[in-house]
Short mmCIF file of C-alpha atoms and ligand atoms in Angstrom, two decimals:
data_model
loop_
_atom_site.label_atom_id
_atom_site.label_comp_id
_atom_site.label_asym_id
_atom_site.label_seq_id
_atom_site.Cartn_x
_atom_site.Cartn_y
_atom_site.Cartn_z
CA MET A 771 72.03 70.36 91.55
CA SER A 772 73.85 67.90 89.60
CA THR A 773 77.71 67.76 90.48
CA THR A 774 79.05 65.72 88.25
CA PRO A 775 81.90 67.16 86.42
CA THR A 776 81.26 66.82 82.37
CA VAL A 777 84.97 67.60 81.84
CA THR A 778 87.78 65.67 81.13
CA PRO A 779 90.79 66.10 84.02
CA ALA A 780 92.88 68.79 82.91
CA SER A 781 96.87 68.47 82.18
CA GLY A 782 98.33 71.45 81.00
CA GLU A 783 101.26 72.12 78.33
CA SER A 784 104.33 72.88 80.73
CA ARG A 785 106.56 74.16 77.78
CA MET A 786 107.01 77.73 76.44
CA LEU A 787 107.12 78.33 72.47
CA ILE A 788 110.65 80.19 71.64
CA ASP A 789 111.94 80.42 68.25
CA GLY A 790 109.67 77.38 66.86
CA GLN A 791 110.85 75.24 69.70
CA LEU A 792 108.71 73.76 72.74
CA VAL A 793 111.47 74.84 75.79
CA ASP A 794 112.00 74.74 78.80
CA ALA A 795 113.33 77.57 81.26
CA ARG A 796 117.12 78.05 80.68
CA SER A 797 117.38 77.76 84.49
CA GLY A 798 115.17 74.81 84.55
CA LYS A 799 113.11 76.23 87.31
CA THR A 800 109.01 76.00 87.22
CA PHE A 801 106.23 77.25 89.12
CA ASP A 802 102.94 75.71 90.29
CA ASN A 803 99.74 76.18 88.43
CA VAL A 804 97.26 76.34 91.08
CA ASN A 805 93.38 75.57 90.61
CA PRO A 806 91.21 77.98 92.47
CA ALA A 807 88.15 76.09 93.29
CA THR A 808 90.32 73.38 94.77
CA GLU A 809 93.36 75.28 96.10
CA GLN A 810 95.43 72.38 94.95
CA THR A 811 98.64 72.44 92.59
CA ILE A 812 97.31 71.24 89.17
CA GLY A 813 100.72 71.35 87.56
CA GLN A 814 104.30 72.81 86.50
CA VAL A 815 104.94 75.55 84.12
CA ALA A 816 108.27 76.91 82.59
CA ASP A 817 109.56 80.29 84.98
CA ALA A 818 110.92 82.22 82.43
CA SER A 819 113.67 84.69 83.47
CA SER A 820 114.80 87.66 81.77
CA GLU A 821 117.24 85.88 79.18
CA ASP A 822 114.29 84.00 78.00
CA VAL A 823 112.33 86.69 77.51
CA SER A 824 115.31 88.21 75.55
CA ASP A 825 115.71 85.02 73.50
CA ALA A 826 111.98 85.35 72.42
CA ILE A 827 112.29 88.73 71.53
CA ALA A 828 114.97 88.30 69.45
CA ALA A 829 113.25 84.88 67.36
CA ALA A 830 110.49 87.56 67.11
CA ARG A 831 112.79 90.29 65.35
CA ARG A 832 114.28 87.96 63.66
CA ALA A 833 110.98 86.27 62.17
CA PHE A 834 109.83 89.93 61.26
CA ASP A 835 112.91 91.29 59.71
CA THR A 836 114.09 88.01 57.87
CA SER A 837 111.00 86.22 56.91
CA ASP A 838 108.02 86.88 54.13
CA TRP A 839 105.78 86.81 56.97
CA ALA A 840 104.87 90.74 56.71
CA THR A 841 103.99 90.44 53.40
CA ASN A 842 102.66 87.03 52.42
CA HIS A 843 99.00 87.08 52.74
CA ALA A 844 98.22 83.54 51.66
CA LEU A 845 100.40 81.95 54.35
CA ARG A 846 99.04 84.09 57.18
CA ARG A 847 95.53 83.19 56.23
CA ARG A 848 96.29 79.40 56.32
CA CYS A 849 98.26 79.65 59.20
CA LEU A 850 95.32 81.10 60.91
CA GLU A 851 92.94 78.54 59.35
CA GLN A 852 95.15 75.76 60.45
CA LEU A 853 95.65 77.10 64.03
CA HIS A 854 91.53 77.54 63.99
CA ALA A 855 91.08 73.93 63.34
CA ALA A 856 93.55 72.75 65.46
CA ALA A 857 92.50 74.29 68.72
CA VAL A 858 88.84 73.19 67.65
CA GLU A 859 89.92 69.52 67.37
CA VAL A 860 91.04 69.87 71.02
CA GLN A 861 88.75 72.51 72.36
CA GLU A 862 87.43 70.40 75.15
CA GLN A 863 90.51 69.83 76.31
CA ILE A 864 90.99 73.74 76.47
CA ARG A 865 87.84 74.16 78.34
CA SER A 866 89.20 71.48 81.19
CA GLU A 867 92.16 73.20 81.27
CA LEU A 868 90.67 76.88 81.63
CA ILE A 869 87.97 75.23 84.55
CA ALA A 870 91.10 74.02 85.99
CA GLU A 871 93.17 77.12 86.27
CA VAL A 872 90.93 80.15 85.51
CA GLY A 873 88.24 78.57 87.89
CA CYS A 874 85.08 79.67 85.27
CA PRO A 875 82.12 78.00 85.53
CA ILE A 876 81.85 75.07 82.49
CA ALA A 877 78.62 77.32 81.69
CA VAL A 878 80.89 80.47 81.07
CA THR A 879 83.09 78.40 78.91
CA ARG A 880 79.98 77.83 76.53
CA LEU A 881 79.76 81.85 75.86
CA ALA A 882 82.87 84.18 76.07
CA GLN A 883 85.34 82.52 78.16
CA LEU A 884 86.19 79.93 75.09
CA ASP A 885 83.09 78.99 72.74
CA ALA A 886 82.24 82.58 71.40
CA PRO A 887 85.85 83.77 70.60
CA LEU A 888 87.47 80.28 69.03
CA ALA A 889 84.08 80.49 66.61
CA ASP A 890 85.26 83.45 64.82
CA GLY A 891 88.17 85.07 66.71
CA LEU A 892 90.90 83.95 64.39
CA LEU A 893 88.63 83.10 61.23
CA TRP A 894 87.63 86.85 61.18
CA PRO A 895 90.80 88.33 61.12
CA ALA A 896 91.78 85.88 58.11
CA ARG A 897 88.94 86.22 56.14
CA THR A 898 89.81 90.41 56.38
CA ILE A 899 93.54 89.71 54.94
CA ASP A 900 91.14 89.72 51.67
CA SER A 901 89.08 92.50 52.42
CA PHE A 902 91.20 94.78 54.32
CA GLU A 903 92.39 97.93 51.85
CA TRP A 904 95.95 97.62 52.42
CA GLU A 905 96.63 100.12 50.28
CA ARG A 906 94.32 102.88 48.82
CA PRO A 907 95.33 105.58 46.33
CA LEU A 908 94.89 109.33 46.88
CA ALA A 909 94.18 111.97 44.59
CA ASP A 910 97.52 113.07 42.22
CA ALA A 911 98.40 116.28 43.78
CA GLU A 912 101.25 119.64 43.15
CA ALA A 913 102.53 119.85 46.32
CA PHE A 914 105.70 122.61 46.31
CA GLY A 915 105.42 122.47 42.36
CA VAL A 916 105.97 118.85 42.29
CA PRO A 917 103.09 116.98 40.46
CA SER A 918 103.21 113.59 42.40
CA TRP A 919 100.56 110.32 42.52
CA ARG A 920 100.16 109.12 45.98
CA ARG A 921 99.70 105.91 48.28
CA VAL A 922 98.36 105.03 51.39
CA VAL A 923 99.86 101.65 52.37
CA LYS A 924 99.23 99.63 55.57
CA GLU A 925 102.10 97.55 56.80
CA PRO A 926 102.57 95.40 60.41
CA ALA A 927 103.95 97.44 63.37
CA GLY A 928 106.21 94.63 63.85
CA VAL A 929 106.84 92.52 67.07
CA VAL A 930 104.02 92.66 69.15
CA GLY A 931 104.11 92.05 72.69
CA ALA A 932 100.87 90.63 73.84
CA ILE A 933 100.42 91.14 77.90
CA ILE A 934 97.07 88.74 78.93
CA PRO A 935 95.07 89.04 82.45
CA TRP A 936 93.81 85.74 83.76
CA ASN A 937 90.11 86.42 83.90
CA TYR A 938 89.44 85.68 80.20
CA PRO A 939 92.72 84.47 79.18
CA THR A 940 91.93 82.08 76.02
CA GLU A 941 89.75 84.74 74.95
CA ILE A 942 92.17 87.52 74.88
CA LEU A 943 95.08 85.24 73.32
CA ILE A 944 92.42 84.35 70.59
CA ASN A 945 91.50 88.13 70.12
CA LYS A 946 95.30 89.42 70.21
CA LEU A 947 96.82 86.79 68.12
CA GLY A 948 93.99 86.57 65.19
CA GLN A 949 94.57 90.49 64.57
CA ALA A 950 98.23 90.51 65.16
CA LEU A 951 99.09 87.59 62.77
CA ALA A 952 96.94 88.55 60.41
CA THR A 953 98.26 92.03 59.94
CA GLY A 954 101.50 90.51 59.31
CA ASN A 955 103.33 91.33 62.85
CA THR A 956 105.37 88.52 65.04
CA VAL A 957 104.13 88.16 68.77
CA VAL A 958 105.78 87.27 72.24
CA VAL A 959 102.85 86.17 74.21
CA LYS A 960 103.16 86.47 77.95
CA PRO A 961 100.35 85.05 79.99
CA ALA A 962 99.46 85.77 83.47
CA PRO A 963 101.25 83.84 86.14
CA ASP A 964 97.86 82.63 87.30
CA THR A 965 96.64 81.24 83.82
CA PRO A 966 99.78 79.84 81.93
CA TRP A 967 97.99 77.19 80.33
CA SER A 968 96.12 78.94 78.53
CA ALA A 969 98.71 80.24 76.19
CA THR A 970 100.98 77.34 76.20
CA ARG A 971 98.42 75.09 75.01
CA PHE A 972 98.56 77.55 71.86
CA GLY A 973 101.82 77.33 71.69
CA GLN A 974 102.07 73.72 71.40
CA LEU A 975 99.12 74.04 68.44
CA ILE A 976 101.04 76.72 66.96
CA ALA A 977 104.45 74.71 67.07
CA GLU A 978 103.04 70.91 66.53
CA ARG A 979 99.58 71.55 64.34
CA THR A 980 100.55 75.08 61.82
CA ASP A 981 102.87 76.16 59.20
CA ILE A 982 103.32 79.25 61.14
CA PRO A 983 107.22 79.61 61.01
CA ALA A 984 109.82 79.63 63.78
CA GLY A 985 109.77 82.76 65.86
CA VAL A 986 106.65 84.25 64.68
CA VAL A 987 104.86 83.35 68.16
CA ASN A 988 106.43 83.11 71.05
CA VAL A 989 105.07 82.29 74.20
CA VAL A 990 106.71 82.95 77.58
CA THR A 991 105.28 81.85 81.16
CA SER A 992 107.13 83.28 84.45
CA SER A 993 105.91 83.79 87.69
CA ASP A 994 107.73 87.56 87.62
CA HIS A 995 105.34 90.18 86.32
CA LEU A 996 108.47 91.93 85.75
CA VAL A 997 108.45 89.61 82.50
CA GLY A 998 105.80 91.68 80.94
CA GLU A 999 107.66 95.12 81.98
CA GLN A 1000 110.81 93.76 79.75
CA LEU A 1001 108.47 93.45 76.73
CA VAL A 1002 107.83 96.78 77.17
CA THR A 1003 111.23 98.21 77.69
CA ASP A 1004 112.98 96.40 75.21
CA ALA A 1005 113.54 98.79 72.09
CA ARG A 1006 113.28 95.32 69.23
CA VAL A 1007 109.44 95.52 70.32
CA ASP A 1008 106.90 97.73 68.64
CA LEU A 1009 103.69 97.30 69.75
CA ILE A 1010 102.22 96.52 73.64
CA SER A 1011 99.26 94.80 73.01
CA PHE A 1012 97.89 94.44 76.85
CA THR A 1013 94.96 93.72 78.70
CA GLY A 1014 94.62 94.05 82.40
CA SER A 1015 94.18 96.11 85.02
CA THR A 1016 94.25 100.30 84.84
CA ALA A 1017 96.95 100.57 87.50
CA THR A 1018 99.18 98.23 85.17
CA GLY A 1019 98.41 99.99 82.14
CA ARG A 1020 99.49 103.45 83.60
CA ARG A 1021 102.75 102.11 84.49
CA ILE A 1022 103.19 100.49 81.04
CA MET A 1023 102.19 103.59 79.58
CA ALA A 1024 104.87 105.49 81.63
CA GLN A 1025 107.46 102.21 80.59
CA GLY A 1026 107.02 102.43 77.12
CA ALA A 1027 107.64 106.24 76.63
CA PRO A 1028 111.51 106.12 76.31
CA THR A 1029 110.89 103.81 73.39
CA MET A 1030 107.88 105.52 72.08
CA LYS A 1031 105.98 102.08 71.92
CA ARG A 1032 102.58 101.66 70.20
CA LEU A 1033 99.89 101.00 73.11
CA PHE A 1034 96.75 99.34 72.86
CA LEU A 1035 95.52 98.80 76.37
CA GLU A 1036 92.28 97.49 77.60
CA LEU A 1037 91.43 98.31 80.77
CA GLY A 1038 88.95 98.40 83.84
CA GLY A 1039 85.76 99.17 83.96
CA LYS A 1040 82.29 100.45 86.08
CA SER A 1041 79.82 100.05 83.97
CA ALA A 1042 76.35 101.45 84.56
CA HIS A 1043 73.00 100.00 83.93
CA ILE A 1044 70.28 102.61 83.29
CA VAL A 1045 66.73 101.43 83.90
CA LEU A 1046 64.38 104.05 82.68
CA ASP A 1047 61.41 104.90 84.38
CA ASP A 1048 58.66 103.09 81.92
CA ALA A 1049 61.00 99.65 82.09
CA ASP A 1050 59.20 96.28 82.59
CA LEU A 1051 61.27 95.71 85.74
CA GLU A 1052 60.55 92.02 85.63
CA ALA A 1053 62.16 91.64 82.36
CA THR A 1054 64.78 94.13 82.81
CA LEU A 1055 66.07 93.03 85.82
CA GLY A 1056 65.18 89.35 86.91
CA PHE A 1057 68.98 88.53 85.72
CA ALA A 1058 70.62 91.42 86.85
CA ALA A 1059 72.22 88.92 89.54
CA PHE A 1060 73.62 86.98 86.84
CA GLY A 1061 75.17 89.40 84.77
CA ALA A 1062 76.77 90.58 87.99
CA CYS A 1063 78.04 87.52 89.61
CA MET A 1064 78.83 85.22 86.10
CA HIS A 1065 82.62 84.37 86.48
CA ALA A 1066 82.93 85.16 90.30
CA GLY A 1067 81.97 89.47 88.82
CA GLN A 1068 85.85 88.76 87.38
CA GLY A 1069 85.13 90.59 84.13
CA CYS A 1070 85.75 94.05 82.76
CA ALA A 1071 82.82 94.79 81.26
CA MET A 1072 79.92 93.71 83.37
CA LEU A 1073 76.93 95.93 84.75
CA THR A 1074 78.23 96.18 88.13
CA ARG A 1075 76.02 99.69 88.93
CA VAL A 1076 72.34 99.42 88.52
CA LEU A 1077 70.91 102.93 88.16
CA LEU A 1078 67.10 103.05 89.30
CA PRO A 1079 64.57 105.89 89.01
CA ARG A 1080 63.68 106.82 92.92
CA ALA A 1081 60.09 106.32 92.27
CA ARG A 1082 60.20 102.87 91.76
CA TYR A 1083 63.53 102.08 93.82
CA ASP A 1084 62.08 99.81 96.17
CA GLN A 1085 60.07 97.89 93.60
CA GLY A 1086 63.43 97.27 91.45
CA LEU A 1087 65.52 96.28 94.51
CA ASP A 1088 63.08 93.66 95.05
CA VAL A 1089 63.63 92.23 91.82
CA ILE A 1090 67.17 92.06 91.61
CA ALA A 1091 67.25 90.69 95.53
CA ASN A 1092 65.25 87.91 94.22
CA SER A 1093 67.48 87.50 91.25
CA PHE A 1094 70.18 86.83 93.98
CA SER A 1095 68.45 84.08 95.00
CA MET A 1096 69.08 81.88 92.13
CA VAL A 1097 72.28 82.40 91.35
CA ALA A 1098 74.21 79.08 91.63
CA TYR A 1099 77.70 79.20 92.82
CA GLY A 1100 80.55 76.84 93.58
CA ASP A 1101 81.82 74.09 91.72
CA PRO A 1102 82.84 75.15 88.27
CA THR A 1103 82.68 71.64 86.93
CA ASP A 1104 79.04 71.70 87.70
CA PRO A 1105 77.03 72.82 84.03
CA ASN A 1106 74.59 74.79 86.80
CA VAL A 1107 76.96 76.89 88.04
CA ILE A 1108 77.31 80.56 87.06
CA GLN A 1109 79.86 82.10 89.79
CA GLY A 1110 83.01 79.65 90.62
CA PRO A 1111 85.56 80.99 92.83
CA GLN A 1112 87.81 84.45 92.87
CA ILE A 1113 91.38 83.59 91.11
CA SER A 1114 93.50 83.61 94.18
CA SER A 1115 93.52 84.28 98.08
CA ARG A 1116 94.65 87.93 97.46
CA GLN A 1117 91.99 88.31 95.13
CA ARG A 1118 89.34 87.00 97.46
CA GLU A 1119 90.78 89.22 100.07
CA ARG A 1120 90.34 92.41 97.74
CA VAL A 1121 86.87 91.91 97.15
CA LEU A 1122 85.95 91.24 101.19
CA GLY A 1123 87.85 94.22 101.55
CA TYR A 1124 85.60 96.37 99.22
CA ILE A 1125 82.97 95.05 101.12
CA ASP A 1126 83.96 96.23 104.35
CA LYS A 1127 84.39 99.72 102.84
CA GLY A 1128 81.03 99.59 101.73
CA LEU A 1129 79.56 99.14 104.99
CA SER A 1130 81.82 101.47 106.70
CA GLU A 1131 80.81 104.23 104.18
CA GLY A 1132 77.17 103.83 104.61
CA ALA A 1133 75.81 101.13 102.08
CA ARG A 1134 73.11 98.88 103.02
CA LEU A 1135 74.01 95.41 102.26
CA VAL A 1136 71.09 93.31 101.06
CA VAL A 1137 72.80 89.87 100.09
CA GLY A 1138 75.89 88.10 100.89
CA GLY A 1139 78.65 90.19 101.97
CA GLY A 1140 81.27 87.50 103.08
CA ARG A 1141 82.55 84.15 102.59
CA PRO A 1142 80.40 81.06 101.94
CA GLU A 1143 80.24 78.80 104.81
CA HIS A 1144 79.37 75.82 102.90
CA LEU A 1145 82.29 76.12 100.74
CA PRO A 1146 85.41 76.06 103.14
CA VAL A 1147 88.17 75.16 100.54
CA GLY A 1148 88.13 77.43 97.26
CA TRP A 1149 88.32 81.11 97.16
CA TYR A 1150 84.61 82.14 97.17
CA VAL A 1151 82.71 85.30 98.13
CA GLU A 1152 79.04 85.47 98.26
CA PRO A 1153 76.91 86.79 95.92
CA THR A 1154 76.77 90.19 97.14
CA LEU A 1155 73.98 93.60 96.92
CA PHE A 1156 74.21 96.21 98.27
CA ALA A 1157 71.57 99.24 98.15
CA ASP A 1158 71.36 103.03 98.80
CA VAL A 1159 74.88 103.52 97.12
CA ASP A 1160 75.72 106.77 96.57
CA ASN A 1161 78.30 107.10 93.43
CA SER A 1162 80.83 108.80 95.59
CA MET A 1163 81.31 105.79 97.73
CA THR A 1164 84.29 103.53 96.99
CA ILE A 1165 82.24 100.78 96.20
CA ALA A 1166 80.79 103.03 93.25
CA GLN A 1167 83.60 104.24 92.10
CA GLU A 1168 86.40 101.56 91.72
CA GLU A 1169 86.30 98.13 89.83
CA ILE A 1170 85.65 95.59 92.61
CA PHE A 1171 86.37 92.32 90.60
CA GLY A 1172 84.16 90.50 92.65
CA PRO A 1173 80.44 89.16 92.68
CA VAL A 1174 79.46 92.54 94.26
CA LEU A 1175 76.33 94.22 92.72
CA VAL A 1176 75.39 98.28 93.78
CA VAL A 1177 71.91 99.93 93.06
CA ILE A 1178 72.21 103.44 93.17
CA PRO A 1179 69.04 105.97 92.95
CA TYR A 1180 68.42 108.54 90.50
CA ASP A 1181 66.35 111.61 89.92
CA ASP A 1182 65.49 111.70 86.04
CA GLU A 1183 66.81 110.88 82.84
CA ASP A 1184 69.83 113.68 83.10
CA ASP A 1185 70.54 112.66 86.45
CA ALA A 1186 70.90 109.06 85.41
CA VAL A 1187 73.32 110.01 82.60
CA ARG A 1188 75.44 112.23 84.79
CA ILE A 1189 75.55 109.43 87.34
CA ALA A 1190 76.57 106.93 84.60
CA ASN A 1191 79.65 109.25 83.35
CA ASP A 1192 80.51 110.24 86.76
CA SER A 1193 83.30 107.50 86.54
CA PRO A 1194 87.05 107.22 85.41
CA TYR A 1195 85.84 104.25 83.52
CA GLY A 1196 83.87 104.05 80.41
CA LEU A 1197 83.92 100.62 79.22
CA SER A 1198 80.26 99.59 78.38
CA GLY A 1199 77.14 100.06 79.89
CA ALA A 1200 73.14 99.34 79.60
CA VAL A 1201 70.13 101.24 78.88
CA SER A 1202 66.83 99.71 79.23
CA ALA A 1203 63.28 101.03 78.59
CA GLN A 1204 59.81 100.54 76.94
CA SER A 1205 60.78 102.44 73.87
CA GLU A 1206 63.97 101.17 71.90
CA GLU A 1207 64.28 105.23 70.43
CA ARG A 1208 64.07 106.73 74.25
CA ALA A 1209 66.83 103.93 75.37
CA LEU A 1210 68.76 104.64 72.43
CA ALA A 1211 68.80 108.02 72.71
CA VAL A 1212 70.22 107.83 76.05
CA ALA A 1213 72.82 105.36 74.97
CA ARG A 1214 74.32 107.96 72.83
CA ARG A 1215 74.98 110.32 76.01
CA ILE A 1216 76.85 107.32 77.78
CA ARG A 1217 80.93 107.95 77.13
CA SER A 1218 81.60 104.51 77.07
CA GLY A 1219 83.22 102.00 74.28
CA THR A 1220 79.95 99.78 74.33
CA VAL A 1221 76.40 99.85 75.40
CA SER A 1222 73.31 97.46 75.10
CA VAL A 1223 70.33 98.89 74.64
CA ASN A 1224 67.48 96.45 76.07
CA GLY A 1225 69.40 93.38 76.18
CA GLY A 1226 71.13 93.98 72.96
CA VAL A 1227 74.61 92.08 72.52
CA TYR A 1228 77.80 93.71 70.96
CA TYR A 1229 80.04 91.08 71.11
CA GLY A 1230 81.78 89.47 67.68
CA ALA A 1231 85.28 89.41 66.32
CA ASP A 1232 83.70 92.29 63.78
CA SER A 1233 82.86 94.57 66.91
CA PRO A 1234 85.23 96.90 68.28
CA PHE A 1235 85.40 96.75 71.79
CA GLY A 1236 87.49 99.18 74.13
CA GLY A 1237 86.93 101.94 76.84
CA TYR A 1238 86.68 105.36 76.87
CA LYS A 1239 88.87 107.60 79.63
CA GLN A 1240 90.79 105.22 81.77
CA SER A 1241 89.48 102.11 80.12
CA GLY A 1242 91.82 102.25 77.69
CA VAL A 1243 93.26 103.34 74.38
CA GLY A 1244 92.22 101.45 70.95
CA ARG A 1245 90.04 98.99 70.36
CA GLN A 1246 89.91 95.15 70.18
CA ASN A 1247 88.57 93.71 67.20
CA GLY A 1248 86.68 94.97 64.09
CA ILE A 1249 88.34 96.58 61.66
CA GLU A 1250 89.42 99.28 63.90
CA GLY A 1251 91.36 96.67 66.01
CA PHE A 1252 92.54 95.15 62.76
CA ASP A 1253 94.18 98.79 61.75
CA GLN A 1254 95.63 99.44 65.22
CA TYR A 1255 97.95 96.22 64.81
CA CYS A 1256 99.04 98.21 61.54
CA GLU A 1257 101.50 101.03 60.73
CA THR A 1258 100.41 103.37 57.97
CA LYS A 1259 103.33 104.60 55.25
CA VAL A 1260 102.71 107.21 52.30
CA ILE A 1261 104.55 106.63 49.12
CA SER A 1262 104.80 109.17 46.35
CA GLY A 1263 106.28 109.35 43.37
CA SER A 1264 106.75 112.27 40.29
CA ALA A 1265 103.76 112.27 38.48
CA THR A 1266 105.30 114.01 35.62
CA PRO A 1267 105.66 112.59 32.31
P1 NAD B 706 97.20 92.88 86.29
O1 NAD B 706 97.13 94.42 85.10
O2 NAD B 706 97.52 92.62 86.88
O3 NAD B 706 97.95 91.83 84.82
C1 NAD B 706 97.57 91.76 83.24
C2 NAD B 706 98.90 91.18 83.06
O4 NAD B 706 100.03 91.67 83.00
C3 NAD B 706 99.60 89.83 83.76
O5 NAD B 706 100.04 89.16 82.55
C4 NAD B 706 100.48 90.12 84.48
O6 NAD B 706 101.86 89.43 84.74
C5 NAD B 706 100.93 91.54 83.65
N1 NAD B 706 101.90 92.21 84.35
C6 NAD B 706 101.35 93.01 85.48
N2 NAD B 706 102.77 94.02 86.13
C7 NAD B 706 103.67 94.33 84.73
C8 NAD B 706 104.15 95.30 84.49
N3 NAD B 706 104.69 96.40 85.25
N4 NAD B 706 104.58 95.40 82.95
C9 NAD B 706 104.12 94.43 82.06
N5 NAD B 706 103.21 93.35 82.42
C10 NAD B 706 102.56 93.35 83.58
O7 NAD B 706 95.43 92.66 86.11
P2 NAD B 706 94.76 91.16 86.04
O8 NAD B 706 94.51 91.08 87.43
O9 NAD B 706 95.19 90.10 85.53
O10 NAD B 706 93.49 91.62 85.10
C11 NAD B 706 92.39 92.07 85.88
C12 NAD B 706 92.28 93.18 85.03
O11 NAD B 706 91.94 93.13 83.76
C13 NAD B 706 90.71 94.10 85.64
O12 NAD B 706 91.30 95.24 85.71
C14 NAD B 706 89.86 94.04 84.50
O13 NAD B 706 89.09 94.97 84.26
C15 NAD B 706 91.07 93.92 83.23
N6 NAD B 706 90.84 93.55 82.03
C16 NAD B 706 90.04 94.29 80.80
C17 NAD B 706 89.41 93.91 80.05
C18 NAD B 706 89.14 94.84 78.75
O14 NAD B 706 88.88 94.21 77.45
N7 NAD B 706 89.20 96.15 78.89
C19 NAD B 706 89.33 92.28 79.33
C20 NAD B 706 89.67 91.37 80.41
C21 NAD B 706 90.44 92.36 81.98
#
């Protein structure tokens, strides 16, 4: 296994972007950015206080209310194309910063962490500006005896507070910025304290490499989570676009109620992979461990519950256990590695706590279950496999956000669907079978926002992504996502000649 780093050393942007200027915090305070693989501080970032956030909101409000950003389609398209080109130019630098602050393996940056969203996350919304139905006529009508013409008009929601988690920070930033800006909103971005460089780098590119007017995008970094809450409670913000945990999403919903905030919430998941009884187990499960351990299991849509038919349970479990022996984990700069560290020691303790809970509730530990002895530095957890799991156990119901896979037996197809849907979450899922038709019929019965059939990939800027139930409200990407950043207005006029 090669251990030669293939990336340039990271050095992130420490300044925020407020009203077109790259600035330090008013207080001058900074906080540490820490590499989870080395536990070393890799740099400093501005530590915003409430005053800085208020400045950013004021700038976004002013830019929305007084500039032509909300109505100038050509300017928006050009600016998004400029931002895309600027980001592509420094793609390798972004990659190295991501690896350093997120601890994500370089292999993962070539997928959803960076390369995939950068390919179309800004350009698809930019192109959609030209094809979106901004206005549509309704038939003339006569209500209350008044003959009238009527027109439905789509307008930007206003000031968007974009709150971002640490697990896929650049991916989520790109997908929020692309859609919110294409639809004519102004934005205040608030990255997670663990991964601020992902957002400050884009702030620097916006300030120095695009014609995006001052105040249209603002980036505030803070060690204090409540800076995010300020965006939620401030009446000058119209819409909160949040990606993160269901617990925080719930709190945002409550805190946003007094100002009737428009909410777009992308939350957690506990997605099931149903393997039907005629599936080719080797082909279907040969990579099960990769799906669960990639990026240390820190993905919202990962398939963390595998449902096997009771009659083929032992056979399927053997294939899965074998796939665990092939998971390369460790140094995220190693191109062979697919699992790096957890983001923080707190997260590692949380994952280990779930593993203990699985043991105490009677699940059978097949692989892993602790801290790897050969990786004493970095917040690592062993790839972990539990068998004989009952779906009512904590490790089957709650999102662990670690490299932990649980395998659950089922009796028949109805039982499999019942177990898959017996979850507070409904973000994603998968079905595998010999016959695509049969798998598709089961996929239609799963209550989740995305389902993969026989390994299909639903990902893309044109593909609406989001959850049923407690996995969220609304969709990221696609026309459905685009529309969510808009308000709907009906204008009518007298049709009397
Ligand atoms: P988190 O909820 O702890 O934090 C997310 C963001 O919210 C951070 O920027 C944080 O500073 C901010 N925040 C925290 N408290 C806040 C408050 N009271 N008001 C406003 N903002 C607040 O989530 P996390 O631990 O950073 O990320 C992991 C979670 O994100 C997982 O549950 C994962 O499933 C979820 N996630 C969901 C998706 C999706 O698309 N559905 C994608 C990625 C991650």
